[in-house]
PDB file of C-alpha atoms in Angstrom:
ATOM      1  CA  MET A   1     118.963 202.195 134.211  1.00  0.00           C
ATOM      2  CA  MET A   2     121.068 201.892 130.843  1.00  0.00           C
ATOM      3  CA  GLU A   3     123.312 204.166 129.667  1.00  0.00           C
ATOM      4  CA  ASN A   4     122.537 205.227 126.067  1.00  0.00           C
ATOM      5  CA  SER A   5     125.869 204.472 123.936  1.00  0.00           C
ATOM      6  CA  ASP A   6     126.328 205.712 120.593  1.00  0.00           C
ATOM      7  CA  ARG A   7     126.453 202.879 118.016  1.00  0.00           C
ATOM      8  CA  ARG A   8     127.900 204.053 115.041  1.00  0.00           C
ATOM      9  CA  SER A   9     132.056 204.298 115.262  1.00  0.00           C
ATOM     10  CA  GLY A  10     135.164 204.293 113.372  1.00  0.00           C
ATOM     11  CA  GLU A  11     134.443 204.775 109.986  1.00  0.00           C
ATOM     12  CA  ASP A  12     130.228 205.205 111.153  1.00  0.00           C
ATOM     13  CA  ARG A  13     130.649 208.646 113.232  1.00  0.00           C
ATOM     14  CA  ARG A  14     130.753 211.934 110.961  1.00  0.00           C
ATOM     15  CA  ALA A  15     133.679 213.992 110.905  1.00  0.00           C
ATOM     16  CA  HIS A  16     131.380 216.899 109.278  1.00  0.00           C
ATOM     17  CA  LYS A  17     128.584 218.582 111.514  1.00  0.00           C
ATOM     18  CA  ARG A  18     125.522 218.084 108.690  1.00  0.00           C
ATOM     19  CA  GLN A  19     123.188 220.847 108.068  1.00  0.00           C
ATOM     20  CA  ARG A  20     119.142 219.850 107.966  1.00  0.00           C
ATOM     21  CA  VAL A  21     117.598 221.152 104.316  1.00  0.00           C
ATOM     22  CA  SER A  22     114.980 221.174 102.120  1.00  0.00           C
ATOM     23  CA  ILE A  23     116.151 221.137  98.874  1.00  0.00           C
ATOM     24  CA  ASP A  24     114.858 219.267  95.644  1.00  0.00           C
ATOM     25  CA  VAL A  25     117.430 218.344  93.530  1.00  0.00           C
ATOM     26  CA  GLU A  26     117.796 215.994  90.764  1.00  0.00           C
ATOM     27  CA  TRP A  27     120.438 212.678  90.516  1.00  0.00           C
ATOM     28  CA  GLU A  28     121.907 210.756  88.051  1.00  0.00           C
ATOM     29  CA  SER A  29     123.387 206.757  87.961  1.00  0.00           C
ATOM     30  CA  GLY A  30     123.469 204.262  85.638  1.00  0.00           C
ATOM     31  CA  GLU A  31     119.643 203.577  85.274  1.00  0.00           C
ATOM     32  CA  GLY A  32     119.289 207.670  84.292  1.00  0.00           C
ATOM     33  CA  ARG A  33     118.281 211.205  86.026  1.00  0.00           C
ATOM     34  CA  LYS A  34     115.545 210.612  89.179  1.00  0.00           C
ATOM     35  CA  PHE A  35     114.347 213.414  91.124  1.00  0.00           C
ATOM     36  CA  GLY A  36     114.803 213.664  95.416  1.00  0.00           C
ATOM     37  CA  THR A  37     114.677 215.490  98.261  1.00  0.00           C
ATOM     38  CA  MET A  38     118.590 216.864 100.039  1.00  0.00           C
ATOM     39  CA  SER A  39     117.829 216.296 103.207  1.00  0.00           C
ATOM     40  CA  ASP A  40     121.149 216.444 104.889  1.00  0.00           C
ATOM     41  CA  LEU A  41     124.376 218.726 103.557  1.00  0.00           C
ATOM     42  CA  SER A  42     127.950 218.496 104.835  1.00  0.00           C
ATOM     43  CA  VAL A  43     131.202 219.429 103.220  1.00  0.00           C
ATOM     44  CA  ALA A  44     131.647 215.634 102.537  1.00  0.00           C
ATOM     45  CA  GLY A  45     128.194 214.833 102.002  1.00  0.00           C
ATOM     46  CA  CYS A  46     124.180 214.466 101.612  1.00  0.00           C
ATOM     47  CA  PHE A  47     121.854 212.680 101.987  1.00  0.00           C
ATOM     48  CA  VAL A  48     118.684 212.221  99.459  1.00  0.00           C
ATOM     49  CA  LEU A  49     115.297 210.973 100.630  1.00  0.00           C
ATOM     50  CA  CYS A  50     114.418 209.100  96.972  1.00  0.00           C
ATOM     51  CA  SER A  51     112.300 206.123  96.003  1.00  0.00           C
ATOM     52  CA  GLY A  52     114.450 205.267  93.032  1.00  0.00           C
ATOM     53  CA  GLU A  53     117.244 202.136  93.514  1.00  0.00           C
ATOM     54  CA  VAL A  54     120.934 202.220  93.838  1.00  0.00           C
ATOM     55  CA  ASN A  55     123.460 200.067  95.749  1.00  0.00           C
ATOM     56  CA  ASP A  56     126.172 200.952  97.877  1.00  0.00           C
ATOM     57  CA  GLY A  57     129.223 202.352  95.596  1.00  0.00           C
ATOM     58  CA  ASP A  58     127.653 202.825  93.066  1.00  0.00           C
ATOM     59  CA  SER A  59     128.922 206.250  91.452  1.00  0.00           C
ATOM     60  CA  VAL A  60     125.551 208.931  91.567  1.00  0.00           C
ATOM     61  CA  LYS A  61     125.433 212.775  90.468  1.00  0.00           C
ATOM     62  CA  VAL A  62     123.271 215.235  92.316  1.00  0.00           C
ATOM     63  CA  PHE A  63     122.391 218.294  90.670  1.00  0.00           C
ATOM     64  CA  LEU A  64     121.739 220.957  93.065  1.00  0.00           C
ATOM     65  CA  PRO A  65     120.021 224.428  92.439  1.00  0.00           C
ATOM     66  CA  LEU A  66     120.751 227.495  92.634  1.00  0.00           C
ATOM     67  CA  GLY A  67     118.560 230.804  92.654  1.00  0.00           C
ATOM     68  CA  ASP A  68     119.566 231.912  89.727  1.00  0.00           C
ATOM     69  CA  GLY A  69     118.461 229.162  88.027  1.00  0.00           C
ATOM     70  CA  THR A  70     121.259 226.615  87.174  1.00  0.00           C
ATOM     71  CA  THR A  71     122.704 223.980  88.943  1.00  0.00           C
ATOM     72  CA  VAL A  72     126.203 222.674  90.744  1.00  0.00           C
ATOM     73  CA  GLU A  73     126.773 219.104  89.869  1.00  0.00           C
ATOM     74  CA  LEU A  74     127.707 217.181  92.650  1.00  0.00           C
ATOM     75  CA  VAL A  75     129.430 213.288  91.962  1.00  0.00           C
ATOM     76  CA  GLY A  76     130.144 210.704  94.792  1.00  0.00           C
ATOM     77  CA  GLU A  77     129.558 207.001  95.751  1.00  0.00           C
ATOM     78  CA  VAL A  78     127.090 205.623  97.951  1.00  0.00           C
ATOM     79  CA  ARG A  79     127.843 204.990 100.759  1.00  0.00           C
ATOM     80  CA  ASN A  80     124.736 203.422 102.715  1.00  0.00           C
ATOM     81  CA  HIS A  81     121.162 203.065 101.350  1.00  0.00           C
ATOM     82  CA  VAL A  82     117.824 202.189 102.491  1.00  0.00           C
ATOM     83  CA  PRO A  83     115.328 200.861  99.637  1.00  0.00           C
ATOM     84  CA  GLU A  84     112.256 203.497  99.376  1.00  0.00           C
ATOM     85  CA  ILE A  85     113.301 206.375 101.216  1.00  0.00           C
ATOM     86  CA  GLY A  86     116.983 207.233 100.046  1.00  0.00           C
ATOM     87  CA  PHE A  87     120.618 206.647  99.381  1.00  0.00           C
ATOM     88  CA  ALA A  88     123.920 208.420 101.570  1.00  0.00           C
ATOM     89  CA  LEU A  89     126.193 209.957  99.219  1.00  0.00           C
ATOM     90  CA  GLY A  90     129.985 210.655 100.231  1.00  0.00           C
ATOM     91  CA  PHE A  91     131.604 213.682  97.929  1.00  0.00           C
ATOM     92  CA  THR A  92     134.296 212.067  95.470  1.00  0.00           C
ATOM     93  CA  GLU A  93     134.369 215.865  92.826  1.00  0.00           C
ATOM     94  CA  MET A  94     132.729 218.907  93.296  1.00  0.00           C
TER      95      MET A  94
END
């Protein structure tokens, strides 16, 4: 019987625990603003489900809505993207 091994190593391992969420967000890149859904969140980054086009290394802003109608702007760099699914964002500013 083959043992399950974790294929991730080094930088691919998450250093921070991620929380599953489902939050409708807006995000902005050089191509303009688009809509998506944040599917997980940690102190270091998040994953946004969306169909917009981004590339690894792109700078992106995510606008996280608060309950009072305001938003928090999270700025980061695309660490990994999957076309037509979404992208992982590593925060560079908060």
